[in-house]
Short mmCIF file of C-alpha atoms and ligand atoms in Angstrom, two decimals:
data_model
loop_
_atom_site.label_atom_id
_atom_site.label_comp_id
_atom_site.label_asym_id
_atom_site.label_seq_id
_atom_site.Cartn_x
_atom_site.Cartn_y
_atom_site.Cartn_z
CA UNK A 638 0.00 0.00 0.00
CA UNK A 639 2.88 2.15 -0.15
CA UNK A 640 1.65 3.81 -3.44
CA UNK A 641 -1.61 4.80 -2.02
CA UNK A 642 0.25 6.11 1.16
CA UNK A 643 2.73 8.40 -1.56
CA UNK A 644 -0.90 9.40 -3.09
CA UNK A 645 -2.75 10.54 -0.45
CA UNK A 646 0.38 12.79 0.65
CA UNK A 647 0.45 14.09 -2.51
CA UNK A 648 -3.63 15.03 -2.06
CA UNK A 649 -2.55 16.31 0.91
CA UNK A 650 0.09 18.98 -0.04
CA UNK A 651 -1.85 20.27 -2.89
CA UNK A 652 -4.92 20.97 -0.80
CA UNK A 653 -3.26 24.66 0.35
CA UNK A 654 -3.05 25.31 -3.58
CA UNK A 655 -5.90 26.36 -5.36
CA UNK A 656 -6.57 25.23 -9.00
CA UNK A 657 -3.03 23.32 -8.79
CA UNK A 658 -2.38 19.89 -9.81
CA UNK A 659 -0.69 16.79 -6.97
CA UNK A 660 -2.50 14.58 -8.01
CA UNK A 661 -6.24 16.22 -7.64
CA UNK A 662 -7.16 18.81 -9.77
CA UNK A 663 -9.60 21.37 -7.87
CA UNK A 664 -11.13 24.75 -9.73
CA UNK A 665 -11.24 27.99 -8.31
CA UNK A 666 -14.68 27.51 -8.94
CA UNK A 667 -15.13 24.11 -7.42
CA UNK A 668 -19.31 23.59 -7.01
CA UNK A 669 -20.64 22.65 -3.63
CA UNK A 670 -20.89 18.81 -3.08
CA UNK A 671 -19.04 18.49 -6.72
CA UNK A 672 -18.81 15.65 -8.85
CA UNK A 673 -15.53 13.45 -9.27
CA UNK A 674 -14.16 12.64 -12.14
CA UNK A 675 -10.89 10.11 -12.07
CA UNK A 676 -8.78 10.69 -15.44
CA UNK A 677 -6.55 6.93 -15.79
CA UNK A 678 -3.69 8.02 -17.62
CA UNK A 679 -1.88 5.52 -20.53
CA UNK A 680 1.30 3.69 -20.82
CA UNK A 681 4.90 5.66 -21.02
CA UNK A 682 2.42 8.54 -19.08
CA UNK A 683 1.81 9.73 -15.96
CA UNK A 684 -0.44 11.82 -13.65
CA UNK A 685 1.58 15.23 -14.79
CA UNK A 686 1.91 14.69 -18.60
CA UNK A 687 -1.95 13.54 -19.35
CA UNK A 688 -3.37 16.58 -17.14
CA UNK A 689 -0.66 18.44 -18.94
CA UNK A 690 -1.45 17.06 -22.22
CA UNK A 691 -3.75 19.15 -24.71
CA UNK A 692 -5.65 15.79 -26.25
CA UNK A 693 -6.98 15.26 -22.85
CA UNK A 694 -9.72 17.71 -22.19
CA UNK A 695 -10.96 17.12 -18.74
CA UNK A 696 -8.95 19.68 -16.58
CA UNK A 697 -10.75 22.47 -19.12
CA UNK A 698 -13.51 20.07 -18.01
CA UNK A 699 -13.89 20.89 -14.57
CA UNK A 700 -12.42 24.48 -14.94
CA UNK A 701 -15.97 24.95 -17.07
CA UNK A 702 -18.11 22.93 -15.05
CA UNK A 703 -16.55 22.86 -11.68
CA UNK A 704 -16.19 19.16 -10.38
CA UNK A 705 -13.33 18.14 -9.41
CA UNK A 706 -10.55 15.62 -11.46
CA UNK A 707 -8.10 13.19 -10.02
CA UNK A 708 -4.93 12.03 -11.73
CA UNK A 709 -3.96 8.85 -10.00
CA UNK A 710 -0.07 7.87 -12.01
CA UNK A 711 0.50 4.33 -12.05
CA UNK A 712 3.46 3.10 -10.19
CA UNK A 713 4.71 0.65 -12.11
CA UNK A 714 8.42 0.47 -14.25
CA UNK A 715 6.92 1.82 -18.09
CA UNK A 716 4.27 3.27 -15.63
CA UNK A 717 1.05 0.89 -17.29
CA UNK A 718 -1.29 -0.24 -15.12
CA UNK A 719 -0.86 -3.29 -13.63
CA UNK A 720 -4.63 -5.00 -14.55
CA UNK A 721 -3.00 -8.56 -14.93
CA UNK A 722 -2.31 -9.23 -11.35
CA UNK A 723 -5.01 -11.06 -9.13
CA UNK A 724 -4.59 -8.21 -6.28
CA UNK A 725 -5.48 -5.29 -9.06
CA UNK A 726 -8.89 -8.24 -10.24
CA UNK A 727 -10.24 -8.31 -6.97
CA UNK A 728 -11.83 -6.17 -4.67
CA UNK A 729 -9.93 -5.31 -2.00
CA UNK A 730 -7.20 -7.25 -3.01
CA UNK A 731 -4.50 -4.42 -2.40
CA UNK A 732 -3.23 -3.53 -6.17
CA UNK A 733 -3.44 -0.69 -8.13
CA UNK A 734 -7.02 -0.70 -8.51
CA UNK A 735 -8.04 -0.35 -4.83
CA UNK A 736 -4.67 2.54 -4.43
CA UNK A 737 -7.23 4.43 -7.19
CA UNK A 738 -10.71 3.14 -5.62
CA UNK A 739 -8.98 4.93 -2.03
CA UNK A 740 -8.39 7.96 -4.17
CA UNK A 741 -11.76 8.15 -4.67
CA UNK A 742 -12.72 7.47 -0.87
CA UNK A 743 -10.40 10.57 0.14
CA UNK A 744 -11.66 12.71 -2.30
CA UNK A 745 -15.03 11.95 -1.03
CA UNK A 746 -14.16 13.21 2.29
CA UNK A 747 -11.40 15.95 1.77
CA UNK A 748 -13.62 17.39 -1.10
CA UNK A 749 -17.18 16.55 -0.03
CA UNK A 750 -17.25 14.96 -3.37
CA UNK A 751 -20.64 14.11 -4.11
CA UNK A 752 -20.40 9.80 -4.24
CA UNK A 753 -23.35 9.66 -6.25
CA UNK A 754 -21.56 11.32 -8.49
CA UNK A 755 -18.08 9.87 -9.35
CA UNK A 756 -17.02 8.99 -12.80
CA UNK A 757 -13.96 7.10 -14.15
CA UNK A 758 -12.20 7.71 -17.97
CA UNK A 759 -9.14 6.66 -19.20
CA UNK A 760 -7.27 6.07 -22.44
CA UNK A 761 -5.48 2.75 -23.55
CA UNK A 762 -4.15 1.04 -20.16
CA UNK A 763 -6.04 3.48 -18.20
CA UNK A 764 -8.87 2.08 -20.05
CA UNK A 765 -8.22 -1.57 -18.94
CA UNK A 766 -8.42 -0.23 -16.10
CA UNK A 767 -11.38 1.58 -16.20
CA UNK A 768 -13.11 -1.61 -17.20
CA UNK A 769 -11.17 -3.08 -13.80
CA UNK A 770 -12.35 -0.76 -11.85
CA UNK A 771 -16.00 -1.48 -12.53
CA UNK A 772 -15.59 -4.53 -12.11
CA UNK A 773 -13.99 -4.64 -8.71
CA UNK A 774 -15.33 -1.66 -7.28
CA UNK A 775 -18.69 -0.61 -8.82
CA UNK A 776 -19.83 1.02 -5.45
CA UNK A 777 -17.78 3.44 -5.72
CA UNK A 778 -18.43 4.03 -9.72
CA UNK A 779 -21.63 5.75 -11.38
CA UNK A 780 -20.21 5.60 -14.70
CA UNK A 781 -17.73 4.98 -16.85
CA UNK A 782 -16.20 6.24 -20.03
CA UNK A 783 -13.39 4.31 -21.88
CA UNK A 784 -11.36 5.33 -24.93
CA UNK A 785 -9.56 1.99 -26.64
CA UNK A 786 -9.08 -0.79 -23.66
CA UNK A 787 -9.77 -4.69 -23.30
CA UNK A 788 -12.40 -6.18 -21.00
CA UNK A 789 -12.24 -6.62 -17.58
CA UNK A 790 -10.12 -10.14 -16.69
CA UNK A 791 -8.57 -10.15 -20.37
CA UNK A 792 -5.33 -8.96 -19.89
CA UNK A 793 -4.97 -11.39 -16.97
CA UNK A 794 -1.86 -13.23 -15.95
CA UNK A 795 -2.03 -17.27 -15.69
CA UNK A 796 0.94 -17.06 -13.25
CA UNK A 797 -0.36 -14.35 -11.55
CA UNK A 798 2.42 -11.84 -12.46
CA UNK A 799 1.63 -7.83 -11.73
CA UNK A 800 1.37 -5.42 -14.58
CA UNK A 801 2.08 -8.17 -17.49
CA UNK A 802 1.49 -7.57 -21.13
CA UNK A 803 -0.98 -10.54 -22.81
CA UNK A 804 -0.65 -10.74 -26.26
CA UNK A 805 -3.36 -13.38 -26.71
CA UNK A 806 -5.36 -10.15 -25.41
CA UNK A 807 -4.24 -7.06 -27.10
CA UNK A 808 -4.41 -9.54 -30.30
CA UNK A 809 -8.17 -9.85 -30.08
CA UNK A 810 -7.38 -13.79 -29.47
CA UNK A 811 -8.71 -13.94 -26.33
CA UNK A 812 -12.81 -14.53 -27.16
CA UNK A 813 -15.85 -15.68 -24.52
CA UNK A 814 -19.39 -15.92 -24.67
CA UNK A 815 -20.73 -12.78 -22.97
CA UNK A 816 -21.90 -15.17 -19.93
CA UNK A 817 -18.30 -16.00 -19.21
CA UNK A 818 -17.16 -12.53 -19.68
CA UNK A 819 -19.71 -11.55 -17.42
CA UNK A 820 -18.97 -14.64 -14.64
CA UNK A 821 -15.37 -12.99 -14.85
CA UNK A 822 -16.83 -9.63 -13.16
CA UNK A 823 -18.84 -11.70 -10.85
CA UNK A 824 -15.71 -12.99 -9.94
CA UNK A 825 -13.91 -9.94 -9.20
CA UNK A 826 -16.38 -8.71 -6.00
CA UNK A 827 -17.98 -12.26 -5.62
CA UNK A 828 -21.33 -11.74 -3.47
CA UNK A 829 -21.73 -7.74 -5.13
CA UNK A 830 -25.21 -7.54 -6.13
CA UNK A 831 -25.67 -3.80 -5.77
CA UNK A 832 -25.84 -1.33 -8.50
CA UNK A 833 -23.29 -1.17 -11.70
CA UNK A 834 -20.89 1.91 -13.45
CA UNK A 835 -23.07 2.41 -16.83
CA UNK A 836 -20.25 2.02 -19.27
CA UNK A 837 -19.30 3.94 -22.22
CA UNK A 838 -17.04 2.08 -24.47
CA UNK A 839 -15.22 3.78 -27.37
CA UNK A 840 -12.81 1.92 -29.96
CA UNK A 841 -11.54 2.21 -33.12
CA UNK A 842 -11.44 -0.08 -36.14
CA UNK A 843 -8.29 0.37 -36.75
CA UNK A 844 -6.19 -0.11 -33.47
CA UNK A 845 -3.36 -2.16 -34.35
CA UNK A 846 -2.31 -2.00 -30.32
CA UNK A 847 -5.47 -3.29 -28.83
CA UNK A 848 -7.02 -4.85 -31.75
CA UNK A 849 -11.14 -4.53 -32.26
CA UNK A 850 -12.32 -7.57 -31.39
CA UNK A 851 -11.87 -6.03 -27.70
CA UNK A 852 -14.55 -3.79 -28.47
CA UNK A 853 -16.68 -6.61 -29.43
CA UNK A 854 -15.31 -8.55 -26.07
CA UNK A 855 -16.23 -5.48 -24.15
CA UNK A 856 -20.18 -5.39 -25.00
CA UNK A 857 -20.17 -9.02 -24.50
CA UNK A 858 -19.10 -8.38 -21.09
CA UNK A 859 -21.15 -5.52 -19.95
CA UNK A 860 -24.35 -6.30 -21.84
CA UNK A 861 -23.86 -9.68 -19.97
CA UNK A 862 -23.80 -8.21 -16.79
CA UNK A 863 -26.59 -5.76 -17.37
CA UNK A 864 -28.59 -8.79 -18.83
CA UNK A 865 -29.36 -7.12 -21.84
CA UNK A 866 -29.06 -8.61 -25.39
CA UNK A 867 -26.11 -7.70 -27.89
CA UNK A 868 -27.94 -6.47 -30.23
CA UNK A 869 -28.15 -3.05 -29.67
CA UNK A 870 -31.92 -1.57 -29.16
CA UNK A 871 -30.51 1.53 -31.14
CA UNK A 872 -27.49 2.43 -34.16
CA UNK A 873 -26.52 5.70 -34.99
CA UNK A 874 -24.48 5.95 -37.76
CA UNK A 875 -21.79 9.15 -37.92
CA UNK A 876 -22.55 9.78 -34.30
CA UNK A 877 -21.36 12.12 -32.42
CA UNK A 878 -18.91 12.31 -35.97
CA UNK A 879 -18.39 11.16 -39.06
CA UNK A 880 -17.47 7.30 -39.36
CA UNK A 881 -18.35 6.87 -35.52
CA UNK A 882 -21.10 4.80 -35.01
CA UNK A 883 -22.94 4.51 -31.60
CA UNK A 884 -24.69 1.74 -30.65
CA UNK A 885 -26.83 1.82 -27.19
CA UNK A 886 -27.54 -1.48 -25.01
CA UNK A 887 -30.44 0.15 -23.13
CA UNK A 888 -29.90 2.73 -20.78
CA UNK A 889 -26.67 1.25 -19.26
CA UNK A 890 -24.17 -0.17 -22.36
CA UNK A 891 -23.27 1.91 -24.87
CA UNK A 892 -20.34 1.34 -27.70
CA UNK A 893 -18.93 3.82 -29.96
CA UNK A 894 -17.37 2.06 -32.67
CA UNK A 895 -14.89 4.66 -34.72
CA UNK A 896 -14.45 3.59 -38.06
CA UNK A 897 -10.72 4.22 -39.55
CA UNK A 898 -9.59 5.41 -36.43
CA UNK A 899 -6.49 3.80 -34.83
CA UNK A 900 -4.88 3.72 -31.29
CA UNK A 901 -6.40 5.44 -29.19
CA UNK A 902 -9.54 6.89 -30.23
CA UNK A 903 -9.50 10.39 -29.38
CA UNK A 904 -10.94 11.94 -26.29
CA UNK A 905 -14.86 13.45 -26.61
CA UNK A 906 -15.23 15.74 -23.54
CA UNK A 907 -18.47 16.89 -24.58
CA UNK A 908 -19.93 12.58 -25.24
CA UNK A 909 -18.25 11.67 -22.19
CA UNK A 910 -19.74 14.55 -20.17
CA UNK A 911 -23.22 13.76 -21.53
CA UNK A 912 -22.59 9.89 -20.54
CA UNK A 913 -21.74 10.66 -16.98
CA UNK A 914 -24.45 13.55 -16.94
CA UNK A 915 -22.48 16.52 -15.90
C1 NAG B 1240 -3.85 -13.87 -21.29
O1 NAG B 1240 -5.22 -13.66 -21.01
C2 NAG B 1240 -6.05 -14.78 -21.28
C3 NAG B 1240 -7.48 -14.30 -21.00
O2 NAG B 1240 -7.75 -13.16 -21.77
C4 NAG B 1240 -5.63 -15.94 -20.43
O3 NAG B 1240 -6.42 -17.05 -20.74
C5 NAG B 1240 -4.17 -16.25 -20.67
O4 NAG B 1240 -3.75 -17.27 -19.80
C6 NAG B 1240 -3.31 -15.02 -20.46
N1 NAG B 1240 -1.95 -15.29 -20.87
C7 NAG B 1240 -0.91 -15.34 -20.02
C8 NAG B 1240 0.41 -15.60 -20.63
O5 NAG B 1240 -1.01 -15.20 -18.83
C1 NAG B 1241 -28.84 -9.34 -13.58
O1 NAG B 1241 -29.62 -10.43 -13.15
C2 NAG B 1241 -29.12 -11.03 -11.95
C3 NAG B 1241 -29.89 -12.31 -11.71
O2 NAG B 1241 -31.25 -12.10 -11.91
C4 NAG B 1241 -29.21 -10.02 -10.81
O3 NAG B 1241 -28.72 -10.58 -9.63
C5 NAG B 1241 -28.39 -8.81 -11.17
O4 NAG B 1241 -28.55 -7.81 -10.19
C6 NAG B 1241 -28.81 -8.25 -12.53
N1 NAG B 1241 -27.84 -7.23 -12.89
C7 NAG B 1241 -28.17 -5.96 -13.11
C8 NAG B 1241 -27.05 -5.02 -13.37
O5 NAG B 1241 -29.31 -5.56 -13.09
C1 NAG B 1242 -18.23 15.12 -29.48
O1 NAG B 1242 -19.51 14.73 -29.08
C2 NAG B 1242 -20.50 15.74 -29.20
C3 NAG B 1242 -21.76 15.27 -28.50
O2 NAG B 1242 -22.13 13.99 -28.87
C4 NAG B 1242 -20.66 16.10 -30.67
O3 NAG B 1242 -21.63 17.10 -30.82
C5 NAG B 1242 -19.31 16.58 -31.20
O4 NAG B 1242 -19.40 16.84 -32.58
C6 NAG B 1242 -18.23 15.55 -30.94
N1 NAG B 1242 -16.95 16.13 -31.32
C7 NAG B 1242 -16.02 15.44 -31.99
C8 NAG B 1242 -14.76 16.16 -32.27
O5 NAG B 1242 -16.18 14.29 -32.33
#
């Protein structure tokens, strides 16, 4: 837990700076009871080069709309998230997942963060994790909005080994039927029967990192364990752009499916924002 420990001292110190970034990002025109957004960064980044990076829109975000970001950096050599490990795939099992889902507990009651109202995005591995995080920790989560990762449990590693690569994974090799994809949630927070992250799940057809059958992987899963079909109830061709199409699961699955469009797809504040209803 020493990475959660670093974390919350870094919380700590930047709470006498306004509108400065240690981790938490807080406006100078932070809403009462605000809404929490938690911002997973990708590989080769970190906390300070997403929230300083231009392609990642949510610190203009919450300096519009006031709620409050978080920029947990992952702690691991090459700084990916480690969503392989069986401490990170279960709840309260101690890895990287639960140092964020503490994150979110502390900003809850440093920031009277609102905890109906706490959202999680992330790009690439911080979209793996996003998917991880609902999956072990989906108290915490309202919703969730993912640009270009692999379902929850795919990226896991047979010997147990922490923040592993899986090439039978990021190949689009590793296929289930939805009700195994969905047993693997189960099995992340076995007993959970409370309510579920809706998840927004973007992807593009032509990721040659994370290839697309994840996207398809991804709907299995979550349509699974919202027990709604996979064939979407509505398709929206060139939505919210051109070559995007968005298909909705009900109320609580949605996919964006970007056609052309490599790794990662491209952050939509504006989607995202409407998804977690800020
Ligand atoms: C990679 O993940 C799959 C599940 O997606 C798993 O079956 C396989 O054992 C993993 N590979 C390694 C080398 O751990
Ligand atoms: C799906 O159905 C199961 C079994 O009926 C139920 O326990 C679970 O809460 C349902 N999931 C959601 C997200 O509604
Ligand atoms: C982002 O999404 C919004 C809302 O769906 C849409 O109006 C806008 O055109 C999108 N922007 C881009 C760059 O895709």
């Amino acid at each position: 837990m020493l990475f959660s420990v670093l974390v919350l001292t870094g919380l700590m110190a930047s709470t006498a700076m306004a509108a400065s970034l240690t981790y938490v990002y807080k406006p100078d025109n932070v809403v009462e009871n605000p809404p929490l957004v938690v911002v997973i960064h990708s590989c080769q980044s970190s906390a300070q080069s997403y929230f300083q990076n231009s392609a990642i829109p949510w610190r203009q975000g919450s300096d519009k709309k006031g709620y409050i970001t978080v920029w947990p950096s992952s702690p691991n050599s090459g700084t990916c998230w480690d969503v392989s490990s069986k401490q990170s795939l279960s709840h309260l099992g101690g890895g990287d997942s639960q140092a964020i889902a503490n994150m979110i507990l502390y900003a809850i009651s440093e920031y009277k963060v609102d905890p109906e109202r706490v959202y999680v995005t992330g790009g690439s591995s911080g979209a793996m994790m996003s998917n991880v995080l609902a999956a072990t920790y989906p108290e915490l989560i309202k919703a969730v909005s993912l640009y270009s990762g692999v379902a929850a449990g795919c990226f896991v590693s047979s010997s147990g080994g922490v923040d592993q690569w899986n090439n039978s994974c990021s190949g689009g090799q590793s296929q289930a039927t939805p009700e195994k994809w969905k047993q693997v949630v189960l099995d992340m927070y076995p007993g959970y029967d409370g309510p579920r992250p809706k998840m927004q799940i973007w992807h593009g057809s032509a990721d040659g990192t994370l290839a697309p059958q994840n996207y398809q992987e991804e709907i299995k899963q979550w349509t699974a364990v919202f027990n709604v079909s996979q064939e979407p109830t509505e398709s929206v061709q060139n939505s919210p752009k051109q070559g995007y199409t968005t298909n909705n699961f009900g109320d609580s699955v949605q996919g964006i499916y970007a056609q052309g469009v490599g790794h990662s797809v491209p952050s939509n504040l504006t989607a995202s924002e409407i998804w977690f209803g800020l």
